[in-house]
Short mmCIF file of C-alpha atoms in Angstrom, two decimals:
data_model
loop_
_atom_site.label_atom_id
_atom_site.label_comp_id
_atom_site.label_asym_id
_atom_site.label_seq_id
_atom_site.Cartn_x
_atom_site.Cartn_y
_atom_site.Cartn_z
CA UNK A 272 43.05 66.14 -73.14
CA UNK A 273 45.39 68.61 -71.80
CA UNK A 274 45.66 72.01 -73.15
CA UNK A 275 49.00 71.63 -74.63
CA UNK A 276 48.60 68.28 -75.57
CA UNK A 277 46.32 68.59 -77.68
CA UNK A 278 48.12 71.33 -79.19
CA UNK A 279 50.56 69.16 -80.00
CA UNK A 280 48.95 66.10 -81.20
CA UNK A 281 47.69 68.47 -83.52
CA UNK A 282 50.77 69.02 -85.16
CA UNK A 283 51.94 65.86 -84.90
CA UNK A 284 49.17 64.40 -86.41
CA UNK A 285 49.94 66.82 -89.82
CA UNK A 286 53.43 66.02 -90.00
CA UNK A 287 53.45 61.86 -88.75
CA UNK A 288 55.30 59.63 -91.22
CA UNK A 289 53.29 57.75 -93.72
CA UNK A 290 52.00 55.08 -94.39
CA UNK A 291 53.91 54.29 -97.71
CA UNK A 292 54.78 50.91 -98.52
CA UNK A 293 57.90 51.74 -100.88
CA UNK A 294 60.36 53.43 -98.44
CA UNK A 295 62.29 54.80 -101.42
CA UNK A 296 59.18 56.58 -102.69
CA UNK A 297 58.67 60.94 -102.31
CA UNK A 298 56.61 61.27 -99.35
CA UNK A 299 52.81 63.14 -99.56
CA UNK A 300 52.09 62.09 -96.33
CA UNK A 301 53.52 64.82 -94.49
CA UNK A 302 51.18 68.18 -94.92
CA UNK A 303 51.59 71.53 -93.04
CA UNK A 304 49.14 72.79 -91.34
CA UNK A 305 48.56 75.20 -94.33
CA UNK A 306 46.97 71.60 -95.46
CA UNK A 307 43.97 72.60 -93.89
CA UNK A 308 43.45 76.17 -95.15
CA UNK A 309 41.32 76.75 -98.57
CA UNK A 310 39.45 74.20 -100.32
CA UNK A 311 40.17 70.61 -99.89
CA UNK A 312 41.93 69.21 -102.71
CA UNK A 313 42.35 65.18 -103.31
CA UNK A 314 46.14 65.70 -102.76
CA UNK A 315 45.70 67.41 -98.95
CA UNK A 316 42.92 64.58 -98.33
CA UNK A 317 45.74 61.86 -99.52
CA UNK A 318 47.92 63.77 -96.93
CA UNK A 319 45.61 64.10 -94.23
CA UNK A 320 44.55 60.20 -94.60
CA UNK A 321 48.11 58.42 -94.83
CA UNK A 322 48.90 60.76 -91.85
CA UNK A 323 46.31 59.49 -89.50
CA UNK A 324 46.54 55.70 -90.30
CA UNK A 325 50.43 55.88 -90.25
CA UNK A 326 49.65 57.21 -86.55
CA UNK A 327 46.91 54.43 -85.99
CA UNK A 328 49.72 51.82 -87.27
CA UNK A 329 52.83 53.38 -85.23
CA UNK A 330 50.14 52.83 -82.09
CA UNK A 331 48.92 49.37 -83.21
CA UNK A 332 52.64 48.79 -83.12
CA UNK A 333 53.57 50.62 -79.65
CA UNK A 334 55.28 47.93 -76.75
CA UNK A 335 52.17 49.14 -75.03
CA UNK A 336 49.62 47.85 -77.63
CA UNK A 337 51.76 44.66 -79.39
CA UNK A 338 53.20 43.12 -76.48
CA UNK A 339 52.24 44.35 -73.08
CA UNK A 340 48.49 43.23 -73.60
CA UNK A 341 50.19 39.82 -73.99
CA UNK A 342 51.96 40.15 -71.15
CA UNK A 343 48.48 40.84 -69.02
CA UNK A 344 46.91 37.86 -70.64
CA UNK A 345 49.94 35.70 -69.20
CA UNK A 346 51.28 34.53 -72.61
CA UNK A 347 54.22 36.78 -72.98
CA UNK A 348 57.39 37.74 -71.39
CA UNK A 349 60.03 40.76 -72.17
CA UNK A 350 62.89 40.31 -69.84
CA UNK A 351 65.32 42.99 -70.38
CA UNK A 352 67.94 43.05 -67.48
CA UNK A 353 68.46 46.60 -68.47
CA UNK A 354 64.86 47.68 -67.86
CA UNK A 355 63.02 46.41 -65.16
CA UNK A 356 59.88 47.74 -65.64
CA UNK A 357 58.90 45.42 -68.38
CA UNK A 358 58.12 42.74 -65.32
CA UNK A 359 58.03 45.19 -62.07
CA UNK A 360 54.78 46.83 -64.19
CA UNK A 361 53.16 44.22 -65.32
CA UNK A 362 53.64 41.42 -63.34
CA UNK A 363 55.37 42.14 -60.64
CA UNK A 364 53.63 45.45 -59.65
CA UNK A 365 51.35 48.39 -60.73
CA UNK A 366 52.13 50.54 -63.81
CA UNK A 367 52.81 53.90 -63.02
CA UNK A 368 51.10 56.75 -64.57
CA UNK A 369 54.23 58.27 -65.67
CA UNK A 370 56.33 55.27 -67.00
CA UNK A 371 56.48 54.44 -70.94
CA UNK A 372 55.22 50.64 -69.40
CA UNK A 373 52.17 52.87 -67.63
CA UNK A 374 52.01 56.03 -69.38
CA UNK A 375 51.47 54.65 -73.02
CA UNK A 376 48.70 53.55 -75.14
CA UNK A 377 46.90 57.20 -74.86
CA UNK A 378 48.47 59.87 -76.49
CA UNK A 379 49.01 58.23 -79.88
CA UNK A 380 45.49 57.35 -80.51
CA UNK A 381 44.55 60.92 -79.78
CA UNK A 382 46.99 62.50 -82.20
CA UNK A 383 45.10 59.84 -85.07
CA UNK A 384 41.48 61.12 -83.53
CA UNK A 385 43.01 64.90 -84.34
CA UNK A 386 43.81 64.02 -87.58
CA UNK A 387 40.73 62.43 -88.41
CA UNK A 388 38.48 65.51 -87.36
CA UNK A 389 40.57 67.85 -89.13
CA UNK A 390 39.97 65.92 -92.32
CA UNK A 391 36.34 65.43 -91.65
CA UNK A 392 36.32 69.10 -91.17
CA UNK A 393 37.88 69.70 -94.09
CA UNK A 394 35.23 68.38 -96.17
CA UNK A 395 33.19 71.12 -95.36
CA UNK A 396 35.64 72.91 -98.07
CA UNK A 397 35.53 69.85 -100.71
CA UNK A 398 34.23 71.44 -103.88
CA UNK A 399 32.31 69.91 -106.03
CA UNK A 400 34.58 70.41 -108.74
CA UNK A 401 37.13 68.31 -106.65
CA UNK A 402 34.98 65.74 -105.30
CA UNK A 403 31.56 63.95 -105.55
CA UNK A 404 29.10 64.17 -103.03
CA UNK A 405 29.14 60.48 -102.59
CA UNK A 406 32.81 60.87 -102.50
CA UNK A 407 32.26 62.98 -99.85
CA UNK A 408 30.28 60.99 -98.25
CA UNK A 409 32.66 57.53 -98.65
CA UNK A 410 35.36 59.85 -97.00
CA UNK A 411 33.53 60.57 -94.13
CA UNK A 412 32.56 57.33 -93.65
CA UNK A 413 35.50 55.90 -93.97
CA UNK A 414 37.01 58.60 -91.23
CA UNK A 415 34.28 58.04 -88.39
CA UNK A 416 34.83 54.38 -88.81
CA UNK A 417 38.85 54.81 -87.75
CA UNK A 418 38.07 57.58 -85.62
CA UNK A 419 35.62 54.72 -83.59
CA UNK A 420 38.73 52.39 -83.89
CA UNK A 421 40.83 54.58 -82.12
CA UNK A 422 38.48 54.94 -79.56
CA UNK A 423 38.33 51.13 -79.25
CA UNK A 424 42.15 51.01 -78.66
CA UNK A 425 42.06 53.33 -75.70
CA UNK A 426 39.63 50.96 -74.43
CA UNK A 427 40.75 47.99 -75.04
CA UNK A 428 44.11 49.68 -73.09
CA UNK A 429 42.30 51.18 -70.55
CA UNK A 430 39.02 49.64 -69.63
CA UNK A 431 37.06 50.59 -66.70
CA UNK A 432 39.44 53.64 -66.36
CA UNK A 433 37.51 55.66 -69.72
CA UNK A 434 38.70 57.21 -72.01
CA UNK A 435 38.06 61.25 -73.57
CA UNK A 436 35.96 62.32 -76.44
CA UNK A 437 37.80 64.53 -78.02
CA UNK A 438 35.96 67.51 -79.16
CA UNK A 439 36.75 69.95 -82.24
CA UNK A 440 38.07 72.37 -79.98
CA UNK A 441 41.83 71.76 -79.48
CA UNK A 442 42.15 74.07 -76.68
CA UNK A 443 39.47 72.58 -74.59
CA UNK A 444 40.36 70.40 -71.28
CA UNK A 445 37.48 67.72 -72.16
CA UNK A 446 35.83 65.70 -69.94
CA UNK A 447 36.93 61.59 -68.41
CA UNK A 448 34.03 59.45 -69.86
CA UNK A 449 33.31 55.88 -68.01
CA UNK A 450 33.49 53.10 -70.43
CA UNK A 451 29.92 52.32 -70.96
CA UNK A 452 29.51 56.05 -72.23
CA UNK A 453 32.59 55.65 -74.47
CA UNK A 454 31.46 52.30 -75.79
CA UNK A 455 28.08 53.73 -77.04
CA UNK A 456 29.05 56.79 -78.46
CA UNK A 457 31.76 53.90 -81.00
CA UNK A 458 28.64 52.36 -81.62
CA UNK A 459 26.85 55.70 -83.11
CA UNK A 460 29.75 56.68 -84.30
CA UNK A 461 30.34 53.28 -86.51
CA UNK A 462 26.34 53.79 -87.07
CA UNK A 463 26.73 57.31 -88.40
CA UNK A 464 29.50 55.79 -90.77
CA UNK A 465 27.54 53.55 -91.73
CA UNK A 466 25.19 55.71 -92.98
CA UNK A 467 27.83 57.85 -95.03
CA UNK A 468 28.37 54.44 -97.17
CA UNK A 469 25.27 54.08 -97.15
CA UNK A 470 24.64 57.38 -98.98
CA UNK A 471 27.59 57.20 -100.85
CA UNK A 472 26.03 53.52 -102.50
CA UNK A 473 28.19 50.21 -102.35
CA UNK A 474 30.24 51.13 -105.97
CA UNK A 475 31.98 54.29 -104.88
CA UNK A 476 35.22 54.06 -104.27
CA UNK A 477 37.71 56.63 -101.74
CA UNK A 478 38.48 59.24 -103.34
CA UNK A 479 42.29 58.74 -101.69
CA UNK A 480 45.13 55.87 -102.10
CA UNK A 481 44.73 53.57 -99.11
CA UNK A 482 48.05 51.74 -97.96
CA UNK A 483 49.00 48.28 -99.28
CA UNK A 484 47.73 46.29 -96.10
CA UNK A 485 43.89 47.69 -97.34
CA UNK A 486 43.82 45.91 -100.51
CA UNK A 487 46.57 43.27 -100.64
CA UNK A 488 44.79 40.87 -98.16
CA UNK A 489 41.55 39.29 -100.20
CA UNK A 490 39.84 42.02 -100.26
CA UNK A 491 39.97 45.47 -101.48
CA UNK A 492 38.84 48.31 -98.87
CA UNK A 493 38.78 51.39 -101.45
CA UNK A 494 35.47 50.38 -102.25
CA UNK A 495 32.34 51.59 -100.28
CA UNK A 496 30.85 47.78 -100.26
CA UNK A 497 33.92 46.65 -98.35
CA UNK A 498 34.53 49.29 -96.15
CA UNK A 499 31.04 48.17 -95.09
CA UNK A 500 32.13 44.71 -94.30
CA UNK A 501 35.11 46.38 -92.45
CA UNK A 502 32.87 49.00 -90.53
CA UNK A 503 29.88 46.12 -89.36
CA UNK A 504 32.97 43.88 -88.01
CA UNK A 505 33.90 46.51 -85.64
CA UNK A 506 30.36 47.51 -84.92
CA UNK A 507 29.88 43.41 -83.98
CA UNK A 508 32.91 43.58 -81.95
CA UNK A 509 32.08 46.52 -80.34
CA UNK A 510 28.44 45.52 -79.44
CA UNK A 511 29.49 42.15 -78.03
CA UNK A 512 32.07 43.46 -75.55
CA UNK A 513 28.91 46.30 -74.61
CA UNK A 514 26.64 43.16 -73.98
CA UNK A 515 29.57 41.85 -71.87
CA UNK A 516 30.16 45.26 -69.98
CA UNK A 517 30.04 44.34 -66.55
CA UNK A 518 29.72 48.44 -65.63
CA UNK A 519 26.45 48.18 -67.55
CA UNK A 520 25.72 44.41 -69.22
CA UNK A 521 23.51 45.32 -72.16
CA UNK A 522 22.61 41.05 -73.20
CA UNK A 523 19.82 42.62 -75.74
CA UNK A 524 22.73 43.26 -77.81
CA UNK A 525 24.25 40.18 -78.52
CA UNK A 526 21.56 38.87 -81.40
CA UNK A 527 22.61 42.34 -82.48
CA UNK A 528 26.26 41.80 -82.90
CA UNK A 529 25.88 38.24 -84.60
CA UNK A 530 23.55 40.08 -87.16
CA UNK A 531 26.59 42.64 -87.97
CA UNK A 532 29.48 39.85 -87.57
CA UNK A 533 27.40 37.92 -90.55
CA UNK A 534 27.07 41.08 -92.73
CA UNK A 535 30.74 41.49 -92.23
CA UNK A 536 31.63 37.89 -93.36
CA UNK A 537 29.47 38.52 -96.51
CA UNK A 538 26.03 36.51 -94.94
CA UNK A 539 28.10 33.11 -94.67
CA UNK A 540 26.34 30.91 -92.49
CA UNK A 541 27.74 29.75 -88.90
CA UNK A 542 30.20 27.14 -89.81
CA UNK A 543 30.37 28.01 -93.59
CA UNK A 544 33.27 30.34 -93.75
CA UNK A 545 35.95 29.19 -96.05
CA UNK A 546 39.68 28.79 -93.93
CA UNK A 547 41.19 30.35 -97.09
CA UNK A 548 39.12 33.57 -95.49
CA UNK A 549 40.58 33.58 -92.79
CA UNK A 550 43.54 35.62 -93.32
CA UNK A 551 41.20 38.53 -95.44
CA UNK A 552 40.41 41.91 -94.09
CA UNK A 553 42.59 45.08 -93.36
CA UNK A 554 46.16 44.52 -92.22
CA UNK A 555 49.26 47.20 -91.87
CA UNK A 556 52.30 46.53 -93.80
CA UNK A 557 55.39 46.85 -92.28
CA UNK A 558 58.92 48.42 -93.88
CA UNK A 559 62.22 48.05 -91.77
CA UNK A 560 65.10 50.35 -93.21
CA UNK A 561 65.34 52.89 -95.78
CA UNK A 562 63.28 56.18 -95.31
CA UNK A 563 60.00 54.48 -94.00
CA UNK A 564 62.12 52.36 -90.64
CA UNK A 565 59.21 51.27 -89.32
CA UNK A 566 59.91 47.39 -88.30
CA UNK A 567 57.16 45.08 -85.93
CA UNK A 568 58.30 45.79 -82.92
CA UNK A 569 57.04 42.39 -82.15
CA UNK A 570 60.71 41.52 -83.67
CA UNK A 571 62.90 41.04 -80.72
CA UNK A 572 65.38 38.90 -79.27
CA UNK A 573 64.02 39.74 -75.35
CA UNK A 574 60.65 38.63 -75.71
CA UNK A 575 59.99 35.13 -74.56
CA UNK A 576 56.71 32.80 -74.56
CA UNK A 577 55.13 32.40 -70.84
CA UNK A 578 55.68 28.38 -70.60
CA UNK A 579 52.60 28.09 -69.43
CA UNK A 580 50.67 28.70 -73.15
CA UNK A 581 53.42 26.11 -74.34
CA UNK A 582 52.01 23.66 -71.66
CA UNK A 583 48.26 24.22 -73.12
CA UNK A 584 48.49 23.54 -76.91
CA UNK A 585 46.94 20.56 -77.69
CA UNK A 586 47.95 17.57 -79.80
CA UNK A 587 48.56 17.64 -83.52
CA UNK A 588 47.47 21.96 -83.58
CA UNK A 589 49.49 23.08 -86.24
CA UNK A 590 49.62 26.78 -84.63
CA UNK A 591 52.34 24.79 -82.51
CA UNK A 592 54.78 25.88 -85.05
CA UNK A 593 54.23 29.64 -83.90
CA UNK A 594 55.92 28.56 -80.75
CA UNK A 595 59.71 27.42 -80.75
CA UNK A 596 62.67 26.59 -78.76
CA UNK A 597 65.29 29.99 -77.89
CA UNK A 598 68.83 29.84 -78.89
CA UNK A 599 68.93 30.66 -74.82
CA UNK A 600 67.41 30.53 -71.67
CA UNK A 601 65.73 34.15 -70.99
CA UNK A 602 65.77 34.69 -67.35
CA UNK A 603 65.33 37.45 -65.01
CA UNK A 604 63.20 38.68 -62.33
CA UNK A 605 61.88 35.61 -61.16
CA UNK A 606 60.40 34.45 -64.96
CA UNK A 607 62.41 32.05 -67.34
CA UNK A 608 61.18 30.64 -70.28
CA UNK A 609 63.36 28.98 -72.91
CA UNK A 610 60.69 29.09 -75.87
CA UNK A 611 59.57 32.57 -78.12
CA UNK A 612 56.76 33.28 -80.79
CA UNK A 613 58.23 32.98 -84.36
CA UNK A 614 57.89 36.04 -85.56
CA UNK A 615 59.91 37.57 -82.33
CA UNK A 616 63.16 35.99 -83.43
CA UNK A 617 64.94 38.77 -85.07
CA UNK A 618 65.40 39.10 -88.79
CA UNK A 619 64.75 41.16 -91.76
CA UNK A 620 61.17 39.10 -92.54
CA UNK A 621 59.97 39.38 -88.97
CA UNK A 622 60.59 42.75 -88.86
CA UNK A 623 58.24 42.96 -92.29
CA UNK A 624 55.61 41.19 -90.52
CA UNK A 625 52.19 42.47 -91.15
CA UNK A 626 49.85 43.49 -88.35
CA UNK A 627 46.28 42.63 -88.94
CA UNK A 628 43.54 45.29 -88.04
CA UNK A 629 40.47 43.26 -88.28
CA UNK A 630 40.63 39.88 -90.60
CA UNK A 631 37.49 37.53 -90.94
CA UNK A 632 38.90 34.38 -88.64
CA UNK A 633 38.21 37.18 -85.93
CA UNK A 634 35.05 37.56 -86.96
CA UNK A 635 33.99 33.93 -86.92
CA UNK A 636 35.11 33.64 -83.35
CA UNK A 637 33.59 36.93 -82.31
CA UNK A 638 30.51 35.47 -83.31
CA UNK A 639 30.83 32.22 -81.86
CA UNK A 640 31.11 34.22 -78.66
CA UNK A 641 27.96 36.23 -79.31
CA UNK A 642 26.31 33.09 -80.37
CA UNK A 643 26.98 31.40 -77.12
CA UNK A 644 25.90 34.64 -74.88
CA UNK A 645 22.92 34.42 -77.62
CA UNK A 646 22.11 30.26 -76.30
CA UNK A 647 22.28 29.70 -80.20
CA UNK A 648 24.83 26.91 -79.00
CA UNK A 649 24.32 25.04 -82.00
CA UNK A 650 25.64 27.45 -83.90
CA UNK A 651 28.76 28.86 -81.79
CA UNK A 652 30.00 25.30 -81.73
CA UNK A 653 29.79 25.20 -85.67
CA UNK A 654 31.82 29.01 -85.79
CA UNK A 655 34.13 27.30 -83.30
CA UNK A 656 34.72 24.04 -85.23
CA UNK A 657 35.00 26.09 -88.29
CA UNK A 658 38.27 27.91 -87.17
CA UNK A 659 39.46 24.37 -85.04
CA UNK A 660 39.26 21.88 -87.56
CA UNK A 661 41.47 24.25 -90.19
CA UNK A 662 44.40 23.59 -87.65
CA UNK A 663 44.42 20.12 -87.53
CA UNK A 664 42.64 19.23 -85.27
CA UNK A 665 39.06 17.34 -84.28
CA UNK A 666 35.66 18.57 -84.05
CA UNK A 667 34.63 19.52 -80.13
CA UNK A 668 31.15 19.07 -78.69
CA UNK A 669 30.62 21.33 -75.69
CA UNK A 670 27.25 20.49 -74.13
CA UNK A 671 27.58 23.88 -71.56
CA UNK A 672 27.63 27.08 -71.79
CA UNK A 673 31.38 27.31 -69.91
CA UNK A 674 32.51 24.53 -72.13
CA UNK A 675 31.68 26.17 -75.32
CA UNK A 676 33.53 29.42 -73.56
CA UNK A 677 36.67 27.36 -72.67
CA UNK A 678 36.90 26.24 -76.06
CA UNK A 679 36.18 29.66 -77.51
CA UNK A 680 39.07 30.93 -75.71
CA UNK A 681 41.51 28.15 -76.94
CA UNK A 682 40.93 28.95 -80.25
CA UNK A 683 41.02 32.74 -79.83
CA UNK A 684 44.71 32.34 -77.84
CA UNK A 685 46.46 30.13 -80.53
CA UNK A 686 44.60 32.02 -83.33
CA UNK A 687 45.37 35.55 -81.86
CA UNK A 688 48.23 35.46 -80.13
CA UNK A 689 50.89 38.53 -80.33
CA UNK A 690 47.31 39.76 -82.90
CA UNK A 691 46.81 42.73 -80.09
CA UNK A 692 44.94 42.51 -77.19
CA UNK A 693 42.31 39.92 -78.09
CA UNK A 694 43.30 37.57 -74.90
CA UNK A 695 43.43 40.39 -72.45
CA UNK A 696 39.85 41.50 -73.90
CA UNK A 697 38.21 37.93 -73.52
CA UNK A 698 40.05 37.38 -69.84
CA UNK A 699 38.21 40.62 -68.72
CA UNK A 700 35.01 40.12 -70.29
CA UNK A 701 34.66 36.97 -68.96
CA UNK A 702 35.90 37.43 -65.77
CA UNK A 703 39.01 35.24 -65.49
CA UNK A 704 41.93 37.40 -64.79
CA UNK A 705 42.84 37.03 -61.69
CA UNK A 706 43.96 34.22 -59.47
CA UNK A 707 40.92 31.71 -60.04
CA UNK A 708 42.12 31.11 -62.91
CA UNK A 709 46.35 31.35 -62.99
CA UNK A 710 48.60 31.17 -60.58
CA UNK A 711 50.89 34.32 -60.04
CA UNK A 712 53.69 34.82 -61.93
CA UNK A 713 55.20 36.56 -59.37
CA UNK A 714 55.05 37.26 -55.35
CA UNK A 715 53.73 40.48 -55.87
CA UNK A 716 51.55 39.94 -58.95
CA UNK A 717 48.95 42.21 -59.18
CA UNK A 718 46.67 40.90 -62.01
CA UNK A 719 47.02 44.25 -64.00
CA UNK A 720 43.89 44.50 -66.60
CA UNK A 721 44.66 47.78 -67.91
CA UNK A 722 46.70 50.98 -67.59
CA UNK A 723 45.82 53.68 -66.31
CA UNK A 724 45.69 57.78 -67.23
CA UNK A 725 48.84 58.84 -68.26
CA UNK A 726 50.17 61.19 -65.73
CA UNK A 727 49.69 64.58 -67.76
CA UNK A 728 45.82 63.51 -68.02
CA UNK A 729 46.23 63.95 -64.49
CA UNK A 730 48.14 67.22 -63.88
CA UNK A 731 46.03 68.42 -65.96
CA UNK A 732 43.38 67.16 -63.91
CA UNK A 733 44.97 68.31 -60.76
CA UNK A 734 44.85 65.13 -59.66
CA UNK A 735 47.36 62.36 -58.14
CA UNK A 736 45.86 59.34 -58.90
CA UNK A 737 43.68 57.78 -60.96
CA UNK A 738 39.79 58.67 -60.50
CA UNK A 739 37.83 55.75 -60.06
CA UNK A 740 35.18 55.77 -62.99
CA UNK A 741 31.79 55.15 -62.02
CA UNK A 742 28.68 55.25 -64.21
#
């Protein structure tokens, strides 16, 4: 990161709004950097905590992150006649480094990652007066695991292009890593979390509030037994898209991640997971007005559905109803759709929306996918059937390998979609975003995958454009 900006995410990171789910409540969620001096109490660890997940959900909520991943994947339009760049970046053109279309997804996460070391540094000052040592322990668990999902998002944003590992030293111009490097240091970071719960033993609980969206959804991450569930789900995910990694395709790892995705749905079988499970796991609650203002930006009257997912749903799938008709036509730039998602039409409730982090219907189909890179067919089919069937509609029986994919990614798009970049993930992984596969949206579509370094990461680089990474 740049000299400065790290710096500065620094302080941001201390001072972020929270993560509060009462916006008429007295803040704690916005410590000093005098936080971080003297022993750590368990009111500076609440601070430090709700400061780096409010960052993680004000990123997980960025245009970048919520909608322009969607866009990619060709399932979503913004058309804003005032601001051209939400087509003439995407799909009309190249982002540029120094745009908020090209420039984003980057700086946010890092500002969480600072936050998250400076509390895992500060338990070198817990007492034991203040805290247990499996206390201590659950807490720094619980850290490395979001400090690996930040590093996922900048991934999952920028792909082939790397990402930095940020080191302690806030001053220091760290090195670009290629993705394979970044993906295997998540993996030993999620493993080295792992470990923390493991020492800290399944009944300990956080020694720190978590935010609504932790507990309110099934299932009740304070504890260390759940936060395991949570942490093996990302470590699944994580390991499948590094057995997919076509820098460095690691297939050994795929019994691997269906091994972890099954410890994080609790050892249910393939096929076995209840659809009332679906919706558990770790979600961020959302809280338009008052002091908190933080509404889903998902929640707005510009973004429109790309007709051609309206085109695909199939018969009698009751995730149909996520799709409906526009008071309007929303034109511009060559695009027009007249339908929208739901939860874009504007209003009080859509702007409340919650934003899920990781819930278990994800985690059946990121299995299925593992399970059909695995040849455990038999078993994908019943993961994929699982989620199908709870919409409505009939069994399928792929007898290939690409069938079972195609049908994989149906579920994942009408399951997933405006979820994050799921779509844009799969399309990549597999291979199938470019013009194979769809038609340009525009005459000048570029079949943009990812964005690039933001355009500081290069100055500071001294650098014009973006370094091609190579392992």
């Amino acid at each position: 990161m740049k000299r400065y900006t790290t710096l500065v995410l620094a302080a941001a990171a201390l001072v972020v709004a929270g993560c509060k789910d009462n916006p008429v409540a007295n803040p704690i969620d916005a410590p000093t950097v005098d936080a971080l001096s003297g022993a750590l109490t368990r009111v500076t660890l609440q601070q430090l905590v709700i400061g780096a997940l409010a960052q993680d959900r004000a990123s997980a909520n960025a245009f970048a992150y919520a909608i322009e991943t969607g866009i990619w994947g060709r399932d979503v339009y913004r058309i804003d006649a005032s601001e051209p760049r939400f087509v003439q970046e995407t799909l009309g053109g190249n982002p540029d480094p120094g745009s908020f279309a090209g420039g984003g997804a980057w700086a946010g996460y890092y500002t969480a990652l600072r936050a998250e070391n400076n509390a895992i540094l500060a338990l070198a000052n817990a007492t034991a007066s203040s805290f247990t040592t499996a206390e201590i322990n659950a807490t720094r668990g619980f850290l490395r695991t979001m400090k690996a999902l930040e590093y996922w998002r900048v991934i999952e944003m920028h792909d082939t292009v790397g990402a930095v590992i940020q080191t302690d030293d806030a001053s220091a111009l760290n090195d670009l890593n290629c993705k394979t490097k970044v993906l295997t240091y998540i993996a030993a970071l999620l493993d080295s979390a792992n470990a923390d719960f493991t020492a800290a033993g399944g009944t300990t609980k956080v020694p720190f509030k978590l935010p609504s969206g932790f507990t309110a959804f099934g299932r009740d991450y304070s504890t260390v037994a759940n936060l395991v569930r949570f942490n093996r789900g990302l470590k699944g995910k994580v390991d499948f898209y590094r057995g997919m990694d076509h820098q460095n395709p690691q297939p050994a790892l795929f019994p691997t991640a269906i091994a972890e995705l099954t410890a994080a749905l609790g050892g249910v079988a393939a096929g076995a997971v209840p659809p009332a499970d679906f919706t558990k796991g770790a979600w961020y609650v959302m809280v338009p007005g008052g002091s908190e203002n933080t509404p889903n930006t998902i929640s707005d009257t510009k973004i429109g559905l790309n007709p051609k997912i309206v085109d695909s749903v199939q018969a009698g799938d009751t995730r149909a109803s996520k799709m409906v008709l526009r008071t309007d036509t929303l034109s511009g730039f060559g695009l027009s759709t007249r339908y929208t998602f739901i939860g874009a039409v504007p209003s009080t409730a859509n702007q409340a929306r919650p934003l899920a982090i990781m819930r278990d219907e994800e985690l059946v189909l990121l299995r299925a996918q593992a399970e059909i890179e695995a040849g455990q067919l038999a078993n994908a089919i019943l993961d994929i059937n699982d989620v199908r069937t709870s919409y409505g509609l009939a069994p399928v029986a792929p007898a290939t390998k690409t069938a079972a994919i195609d049908a994989l990614l149906y579920e994942k798009r009408f399951s997933f979609l405006f979820d994050g970049p799921h779509r844009v993930n799969d399309l990549r992984a597999y291979g199938r975003l470019n013009a194979t596969y769809f038609a340009a949206e525009t005459s000048s579509d570029p079949y943009n995958q990812a964005l690039p370094l933001p355009r500081a990461e290069l100055n500071a680089r001294g650098v014009t454009n973006n370094p091609a990474c190579i392992p």
